[in-house]
Amino acid sequence: MDNYTLIEKDSSMCVVPSPTDSLLAGSPAPDSQAPPLPHLPPPPPPPGGVPTWVAAYGAIPPPPPPPDSFHEDLAQIVHIVPFSRNVYVTQYAAHATDYKEYEWLLKYGSTELWYEKPSKTYLRNIETREVSQWLDELPSLPNARPVSLERPRVWASAAMRTPIDDDVPECLANHPDNTYPSRSCFPCSNKRATALGATSLVYCLILSTYQAADPFVHGSHFHGKPIYKLIKCGSRDAAVSEAYYSAGVNGWNLAFSCVMRLGEDYEKRDGEAKKVLHLWSLSEEDEDRKNIRTFY
């Protein structure tokens, strides 16, 4: 038999189609065309809250973020190479609370001497006495032993970072718009810088560390009470150099800094400190002859 196979099952003969015949039976005729395959449905969308790159950003991935140098770090560790010392530098803004914390040294302290912070009762007694009685009554440390800190802190506030030729962002005299960039007024900036350069300024630095134990053991990390020193400089460059040397060589903190106008400090006036928002404000004449204009 053609295309059939005889198989024996239970001592009887059966006729079944051959495998070749089965395959041929299911195959289309050579001259006929196979029906087109149906279109597959699109894949389901991604679940909510899990966007894909293409769905969120398009076919091209976003560019990488800029290097870290474009970001302003308000606190960072700086290695001072000549002195092989790490310094913790911060650039946070200073406020009136910070000024009040060190006002006692700015008002009653002398330069180049170390002091411990007096108690509140002692400061109140000083403020209630006559000027002639308390000028020399803030006691300094007779045997100061300032500890060299392993990692000192330097607070580089606006007083240390603002140059005298800082830009004036808003025009103060209605100059034409085409004479200066949109971000600053060049005539106003130049005028303020010239006036500020002719003004005598006082840069006040508050250095801090700890009083070493007695007897002093070299390399010991045991610290006593905090002690403070007042430094005055006549320029920003001198103030930055002093802070750099104090932190790098001596290992002392720069705890606070501010700028006053010479002749308006606590040596000449006995009023309250009045904060100014801009350094160039100190170049203007002040009608108030009592209070002390301070930039920090």
mmCIF file of C-alpha atoms in Angstrom:
data_model
loop_
_atom_site.group_PDB
_atom_site.id
_atom_site.type_symbol
_atom_site.label_atom_id
_atom_site.label_comp_id
_atom_site.label_asym_id
_atom_site.label_seq_id
_atom_site.Cartn_x
_atom_site.Cartn_y
_atom_site.Cartn_z
ATOM 1 C CA MET A 1 0.000 0.000 0.000
ATOM 2 C CA ASP A 2 1.261 3.429 -0.946
ATOM 3 C CA ASN A 3 1.713 5.900 1.910
ATOM 4 C CA TYR A 4 0.353 3.425 4.443
ATOM 5 C CA THR A 5 2.114 1.300 7.008
ATOM 6 C CA LEU A 6 1.061 -2.049 8.284
ATOM 7 C CA ILE A 7 1.469 -2.525 12.007
ATOM 8 C CA GLU A 8 0.643 -5.525 14.059
ATOM 9 C CA LYS A 9 -1.492 -4.989 17.135
ATOM 10 C CA ASP A 10 -2.903 -7.834 19.195
ATOM 11 C CA SER A 11 -2.186 -10.369 16.415
ATOM 12 C CA SER A 12 -4.213 -8.318 13.952
ATOM 13 C CA MET A 13 -3.276 -6.117 11.089
ATOM 14 C CA CYS A 14 -4.089 -2.378 11.047
ATOM 15 C CA VAL A 15 -3.526 0.181 8.339
ATOM 16 C CA VAL A 16 -2.432 3.680 9.491
ATOM 17 C CA PRO A 17 -1.107 6.620 7.553
ATOM 18 C CA SER A 18 2.672 6.858 7.377
ATOM 19 C CA PRO A 19 4.498 9.767 9.073
ATOM 20 C CA THR A 20 5.503 11.120 5.686
ATOM 21 C CA ASP A 21 1.893 11.159 4.594
ATOM 22 C CA SER A 22 0.901 12.986 7.778
ATOM 23 C CA LEU A 23 3.443 15.717 7.165
ATOM 24 C CA LEU A 24 2.427 16.106 3.547
ATOM 25 C CA ALA A 25 -1.206 16.263 4.512
ATOM 26 C CA GLY A 26 -0.561 19.246 6.796
ATOM 27 C CA SER A 27 1.617 21.137 4.303
ATOM 28 C CA PRO A 28 0.071 23.582 1.878
ATOM 29 C CA ALA A 29 0.179 23.005 -1.789
ATOM 30 C CA PRO A 30 3.322 24.258 -3.463
ATOM 31 C CA ASP A 31 1.417 26.748 -5.613
ATOM 32 C CA SER A 32 -0.648 28.248 -2.716
ATOM 33 C CA GLN A 33 0.448 31.223 -0.527
ATOM 34 C CA ALA A 34 0.672 30.928 3.271
ATOM 35 C CA PRO A 35 -1.687 33.254 5.162
ATOM 36 C CA PRO A 36 0.035 36.287 6.764
ATOM 37 C CA LEU A 37 0.933 36.066 10.410
ATOM 38 C CA PRO A 38 -1.184 38.181 12.723
ATOM 39 C CA HIS A 39 0.431 41.353 14.206
ATOM 40 C CA LEU A 40 1.562 40.975 17.800
ATOM 41 C CA PRO A 41 0.126 43.509 20.257
ATOM 42 C CA PRO A 42 2.565 46.103 21.687
ATOM 43 C CA PRO A 43 4.082 45.376 25.082
ATOM 44 C CA PRO A 44 2.223 46.747 28.066
ATOM 45 C CA PRO A 45 3.411 50.089 29.502
ATOM 46 C CA PRO A 46 5.765 50.026 32.480
ATOM 47 C CA PRO A 47 4.162 50.083 35.903
ATOM 48 C CA GLY A 48 3.491 53.456 37.428
ATOM 49 C CA GLY A 49 6.341 55.053 39.325
ATOM 50 C CA VAL A 50 9.049 53.125 37.431
ATOM 51 C CA PRO A 51 9.891 55.285 34.356
ATOM 52 C CA THR A 52 12.264 54.011 31.720
ATOM 53 C CA TRP A 53 15.073 56.048 30.181
ATOM 54 C CA VAL A 54 13.199 56.459 26.935
ATOM 55 C CA ALA A 55 9.916 57.341 28.596
ATOM 56 C CA ALA A 56 11.503 59.808 31.022
ATOM 57 C CA TYR A 57 14.295 61.385 28.953
ATOM 58 C CA GLY A 58 13.808 60.365 25.318
ATOM 59 C CA ALA A 59 15.985 58.211 23.126
ATOM 60 C CA ILE A 60 19.234 59.988 24.162
ATOM 61 C CA PRO A 61 20.317 59.701 27.813
ATOM 62 C CA PRO A 62 20.795 63.008 29.668
ATOM 63 C CA PRO A 63 24.285 64.516 29.880
ATOM 64 C CA PRO A 64 26.326 63.748 32.984
ATOM 65 C CA PRO A 65 26.261 66.259 35.852
ATOM 66 C CA PRO A 66 28.960 68.966 35.877
ATOM 67 C CA PRO A 67 32.162 68.364 37.833
ATOM 68 C CA ASP A 68 32.264 69.071 41.529
ATOM 69 C CA SER A 69 34.166 72.316 40.904
ATOM 70 C CA PHE A 70 30.960 73.902 39.640
ATOM 71 C CA HIS A 71 29.217 73.279 42.949
ATOM 72 C CA GLU A 72 29.794 75.675 45.818
ATOM 73 C CA ASP A 73 30.979 73.755 48.845
ATOM 74 C CA LEU A 74 30.178 75.576 52.067
ATOM 75 C CA ALA A 75 32.371 73.201 54.080
ATOM 76 C CA GLN A 76 35.393 71.211 52.966
ATOM 77 C CA ILE A 77 38.730 69.841 54.097
ATOM 78 C CA VAL A 78 41.679 71.786 52.679
ATOM 79 C CA HIS A 79 45.224 70.447 52.815
ATOM 80 C CA ILE A 80 47.823 73.172 53.361
ATOM 81 C CA VAL A 81 50.825 71.711 51.574
ATOM 82 C CA PRO A 82 53.689 73.806 53.042
ATOM 83 C CA PHE A 83 52.654 72.895 56.590
ATOM 84 C CA SER A 84 51.236 69.381 55.909
ATOM 85 C CA ARG A 85 48.077 70.167 57.843
ATOM 86 C CA ASN A 86 44.423 69.558 57.047
ATOM 87 C CA VAL A 87 42.118 72.492 57.781
ATOM 88 C CA TYR A 88 38.333 72.381 57.954
ATOM 89 C CA VAL A 89 37.141 75.469 56.032
ATOM 90 C CA THR A 90 33.540 76.708 56.181
ATOM 91 C CA GLN A 91 31.916 79.569 54.278
ATOM 92 C CA TYR A 92 28.594 79.940 56.046
ATOM 93 C CA ALA A 93 26.995 83.330 56.473
ATOM 94 C CA ALA A 94 27.452 85.049 59.832
ATOM 95 C CA HIS A 95 24.511 86.422 61.784
ATOM 96 C CA ALA A 96 23.951 88.701 64.745
ATOM 97 C CA THR A 97 23.985 85.734 67.115
ATOM 98 C CA ASP A 98 27.512 84.863 66.013
ATOM 99 C CA TYR A 99 28.648 88.442 66.534
ATOM 100 C CA LYS A 100 27.167 88.558 70.037
ATOM 101 C CA GLU A 101 29.081 85.407 70.941
ATOM 102 C CA TYR A 102 32.405 87.266 70.564
ATOM 103 C CA GLU A 103 31.367 90.854 71.250
ATOM 104 C CA TRP A 104 32.949 90.750 74.696
ATOM 105 C CA LEU A 105 36.406 90.311 73.171
ATOM 106 C CA LEU A 106 35.852 92.942 70.478
ATOM 107 C CA LYS A 107 34.746 95.479 73.089
ATOM 108 C CA TYR A 108 37.019 94.802 76.049
ATOM 109 C CA GLY A 109 39.943 92.733 74.770
ATOM 110 C CA SER A 110 43.411 93.805 73.696
ATOM 111 C CA THR A 111 45.209 92.395 70.696
ATOM 112 C CA GLU A 112 47.832 89.624 70.886
ATOM 113 C CA LEU A 113 46.636 88.390 74.296
ATOM 114 C CA TRP A 114 44.835 85.163 75.163
ATOM 115 C CA TYR A 115 41.614 85.272 77.173
ATOM 116 C CA GLU A 116 39.138 82.885 78.671
ATOM 117 C CA LYS A 117 35.537 83.916 78.132
ATOM 118 C CA PRO A 118 34.235 85.646 81.278
ATOM 119 C CA SER A 119 31.005 84.668 82.930
ATOM 120 C CA LYS A 120 27.762 86.512 82.204
ATOM 121 C CA THR A 121 27.811 88.044 85.673
ATOM 122 C CA TYR A 122 31.287 89.428 85.113
ATOM 123 C CA LEU A 123 30.283 90.943 81.770
ATOM 124 C CA ARG A 124 27.197 92.550 83.281
ATOM 125 C CA ASN A 125 29.318 94.107 85.998
ATOM 126 C CA ILE A 126 31.701 95.520 83.409
ATOM 127 C CA GLU A 127 28.890 97.096 81.405
ATOM 128 C CA THR A 128 27.344 98.775 84.439
ATOM 129 C CA ARG A 129 30.545 100.424 85.662
ATOM 130 C CA GLU A 130 32.064 103.695 84.586
ATOM 131 C CA VAL A 131 34.365 103.644 81.568
ATOM 132 C CA SER A 132 37.366 104.799 83.577
ATOM 133 C CA GLN A 133 36.987 101.836 85.928
ATOM 134 C CA TRP A 134 36.694 98.870 83.564
ATOM 135 C CA LEU A 135 39.072 99.679 80.717
ATOM 136 C CA ASP A 136 41.818 97.356 82.033
ATOM 137 C CA GLU A 137 39.714 94.927 84.023
ATOM 138 C CA LEU A 138 39.321 92.112 81.498
ATOM 139 C CA PRO A 139 42.032 89.746 82.743
ATOM 140 C CA SER A 140 44.155 87.939 80.199
ATOM 141 C CA LEU A 141 45.885 84.612 80.736
ATOM 142 C CA PRO A 142 49.290 85.294 82.325
ATOM 143 C CA ASN A 143 50.676 81.907 81.273
ATOM 144 C CA ALA A 144 48.838 80.969 78.096
ATOM 145 C CA ARG A 145 49.611 77.538 76.635
ATOM 146 C CA PRO A 146 47.618 77.394 73.377
ATOM 147 C CA VAL A 147 47.248 73.879 72.021
ATOM 148 C CA SER A 148 48.129 73.220 68.383
ATOM 149 C CA LEU A 149 45.036 71.477 67.043
ATOM 150 C CA GLU A 150 45.432 68.542 64.699
ATOM 151 C CA ARG A 151 42.661 69.787 62.388
ATOM 152 C CA PRO A 152 41.801 73.457 63.032
ATOM 153 C CA ARG A 153 38.667 75.157 61.726
ATOM 154 C CA VAL A 154 38.677 78.296 59.588
ATOM 155 C CA TRP A 155 35.409 80.179 59.182
ATOM 156 C CA ALA A 156 35.830 82.099 55.922
ATOM 157 C CA SER A 157 32.754 84.290 56.227
ATOM 158 C CA ALA A 158 31.863 87.281 54.053
ATOM 159 C CA ALA A 159 34.370 89.475 55.896
ATOM 160 C CA MET A 160 37.205 87.265 54.634
ATOM 161 C CA ARG A 161 35.853 86.600 51.140
ATOM 162 C CA THR A 162 34.574 90.013 49.995
ATOM 163 C CA PRO A 163 37.117 92.131 48.055
ATOM 164 C CA ILE A 164 36.972 95.921 48.053
ATOM 165 C CA ASP A 165 36.176 95.872 44.305
ATOM 166 C CA ASP A 166 33.170 93.614 44.733
ATOM 167 C CA ASP A 167 30.445 93.962 42.079
ATOM 168 C CA VAL A 168 27.421 96.148 42.787
ATOM 169 C CA PRO A 169 24.556 94.035 41.401
ATOM 170 C CA GLU A 170 21.994 96.842 41.225
ATOM 171 C CA CYS A 171 22.614 100.257 39.733
ATOM 172 C CA LEU A 172 22.410 103.043 42.296
ATOM 173 C CA ALA A 173 22.485 106.032 39.908
ATOM 174 C CA ASN A 174 20.323 105.053 36.906
ATOM 175 C CA HIS A 175 23.227 104.444 34.541
ATOM 176 C CA PRO A 176 22.356 103.345 30.969
ATOM 177 C CA ASP A 177 21.863 99.626 30.548
ATOM 178 C CA ASN A 178 24.393 99.352 27.713
ATOM 179 C CA THR A 179 27.325 100.526 29.829
ATOM 180 C CA TYR A 180 27.607 97.484 32.069
ATOM 181 C CA PRO A 181 26.688 93.786 32.123
ATOM 182 C CA SER A 182 23.259 92.860 33.353
ATOM 183 C CA ARG A 183 24.641 91.148 36.442
ATOM 184 C CA SER A 184 26.447 94.227 37.817
ATOM 185 C CA CYS A 185 26.749 97.969 37.325
ATOM 186 C CA PHE A 186 30.308 98.787 36.288
ATOM 187 C CA PRO A 187 30.203 102.556 37.027
ATOM 188 C CA CYS A 188 28.724 101.955 40.479
ATOM 189 C CA SER A 189 31.166 99.118 41.207
ATOM 190 C CA ASN A 190 34.138 101.244 40.150
ATOM 191 C CA LYS A 191 32.972 104.207 42.215
ATOM 192 C CA ARG A 192 32.414 102.101 45.332
ATOM 193 C CA ALA A 193 35.757 100.333 44.957
ATOM 194 C CA THR A 194 37.605 103.656 44.629
ATOM 195 C CA ALA A 195 35.902 105.073 47.708
ATOM 196 C CA LEU A 196 36.467 101.902 49.708
ATOM 197 C CA GLY A 197 40.128 101.789 48.714
ATOM 198 C CA ALA A 198 40.561 105.268 50.202
ATOM 199 C CA THR A 199 38.859 104.242 53.465
ATOM 200 C CA SER A 200 40.843 102.889 56.406
ATOM 201 C CA LEU A 201 39.316 99.585 57.499
ATOM 202 C CA VAL A 202 39.921 97.342 60.494
ATOM 203 C CA TYR A 203 39.707 93.579 59.967
ATOM 204 C CA CYS A 204 39.072 91.884 63.308
ATOM 205 C CA LEU A 205 39.936 88.180 63.655
ATOM 206 C CA ILE A 206 38.992 86.009 66.622
ATOM 207 C CA LEU A 207 41.374 83.051 66.996
ATOM 208 C CA SER A 208 40.540 80.186 69.313
ATOM 209 C CA THR A 209 42.089 77.018 70.675
ATOM 210 C CA TYR A 210 42.376 75.320 74.085
ATOM 211 C CA GLN A 211 44.569 75.882 77.100
ATOM 212 C CA ALA A 212 47.003 72.991 77.422
ATOM 213 C CA ALA A 213 47.131 70.978 80.604
ATOM 214 C CA ASP A 214 49.762 71.765 83.219
ATOM 215 C CA PRO A 215 52.260 70.152 82.995
ATOM 216 C CA PHE A 216 52.060 70.134 79.221
ATOM 217 C CA VAL A 217 52.620 66.746 77.577
ATOM 218 C CA HIS A 218 53.625 67.005 73.926
ATOM 219 C CA GLY A 219 51.247 65.064 71.684
ATOM 220 C CA SER A 220 48.548 64.867 74.333
ATOM 221 C CA HIS A 221 44.983 65.347 73.109
ATOM 222 C CA PHE A 222 43.684 66.430 76.485
ATOM 223 C CA HIS A 223 42.357 69.976 76.149
ATOM 224 C CA GLY A 224 41.383 72.407 78.863
ATOM 225 C CA LYS A 225 39.137 75.451 78.547
ATOM 226 C CA PRO A 226 38.714 77.328 75.254
ATOM 227 C CA ILE A 227 40.870 80.441 74.940
ATOM 228 C CA TYR A 228 40.596 83.325 72.477
ATOM 229 C CA LYS A 229 42.852 85.946 70.912
ATOM 230 C CA LEU A 230 41.981 89.157 69.040
ATOM 231 C CA ILE A 231 43.955 90.106 65.926
ATOM 232 C CA LYS A 232 43.465 93.344 63.954
ATOM 233 C CA CYS A 233 44.643 93.895 60.382
ATOM 234 C CA GLY A 234 44.421 96.839 58.010
ATOM 235 C CA SER A 235 43.549 94.935 54.834
ATOM 236 C CA ARG A 236 41.851 91.797 53.637
ATOM 237 C CA ASP A 237 45.117 90.402 52.282
ATOM 238 C CA ALA A 238 46.783 90.788 55.664
ATOM 239 C CA ALA A 239 43.802 89.198 57.419
ATOM 240 C CA VAL A 240 43.772 86.186 55.090
ATOM 241 C CA SER A 241 47.530 85.768 55.504
ATOM 242 C CA GLU A 242 47.180 85.890 59.294
ATOM 243 C CA ALA A 243 44.406 83.287 59.254
ATOM 244 C CA TYR A 244 46.420 81.084 56.891
ATOM 245 C CA TYR A 245 49.479 81.188 59.134
ATOM 246 C CA SER A 246 47.527 80.751 62.371
ATOM 247 C CA ALA A 247 45.760 77.646 61.079
ATOM 248 C CA GLY A 248 48.611 76.126 59.076
ATOM 249 C CA VAL A 249 51.565 76.737 61.399
ATOM 250 C CA ASN A 250 50.032 77.170 64.853
ATOM 251 C CA GLY A 251 46.966 74.952 64.437
ATOM 252 C CA TRP A 252 44.493 77.546 65.761
ATOM 253 C CA ASN A 253 40.895 78.103 64.735
ATOM 254 C CA LEU A 254 39.552 81.205 63.040
ATOM 255 C CA ALA A 255 36.361 81.421 65.067
ATOM 256 C CA PHE A 256 34.966 84.724 63.764
ATOM 257 C CA SER A 257 35.860 87.735 61.616
ATOM 258 C CA CYS A 258 34.334 91.135 60.904
ATOM 259 C CA VAL A 259 35.243 94.488 59.348
ATOM 260 C CA MET A 260 34.859 97.954 60.870
ATOM 261 C CA ARG A 261 35.857 101.433 59.794
ATOM 262 C CA LEU A 262 38.868 102.895 61.548
ATOM 263 C CA GLY A 263 37.684 105.483 64.048
ATOM 264 C CA GLU A 264 34.284 103.835 64.402
ATOM 265 C CA ASP A 265 35.400 100.843 66.455
ATOM 266 C CA TYR A 266 35.018 100.276 70.185
ATOM 267 C CA GLU A 267 38.144 102.292 70.919
ATOM 268 C CA LYS A 268 36.343 105.463 69.791
ATOM 269 C CA ARG A 269 32.647 104.710 70.335
ATOM 270 C CA ASP A 270 30.591 103.058 73.023
ATOM 271 C CA GLY A 271 27.369 102.367 71.120
ATOM 272 C CA GLU A 272 25.844 99.195 69.745
ATOM 273 C CA ALA A 273 27.097 97.265 66.751
ATOM 274 C CA LYS A 274 25.088 97.918 63.600
ATOM 275 C CA LYS A 275 25.428 95.332 60.838
ATOM 276 C CA VAL A 276 25.745 96.585 57.247
ATOM 277 C CA LEU A 277 24.817 94.379 54.304
ATOM 278 C CA HIS A 278 27.610 95.515 51.976
ATOM 279 C CA LEU A 279 31.282 96.152 52.558
ATOM 280 C CA TRP A 280 31.184 99.331 50.471
ATOM 281 C CA SER A 281 28.703 100.798 52.969
ATOM 282 C CA LEU A 282 31.668 101.446 55.279
ATOM 283 C CA SER A 283 33.044 103.986 52.773
ATOM 284 C CA GLU A 284 30.011 106.239 53.207
ATOM 285 C CA GLU A 285 29.927 108.880 55.901
ATOM 286 C CA ASP A 286 27.722 107.979 58.817
ATOM 287 C CA GLU A 287 25.569 110.571 60.531
ATOM 288 C CA ASP A 288 25.292 108.353 63.591
ATOM 289 C CA ARG A 289 28.265 109.186 65.787
ATOM 290 C CA LYS A 290 27.561 106.574 68.439
ATOM 291 C CA ASN A 291 26.843 103.159 66.951
ATOM 292 C CA ILE A 292 29.464 101.014 65.237
ATOM 293 C CA ARG A 293 28.927 99.863 61.671
ATOM 294 C CA THR A 294 30.165 96.303 61.214
ATOM 295 C CA PHE A 295 30.319 94.023 58.179
ATOM 296 C CA TYR A 296 30.321 90.256 58.709
#
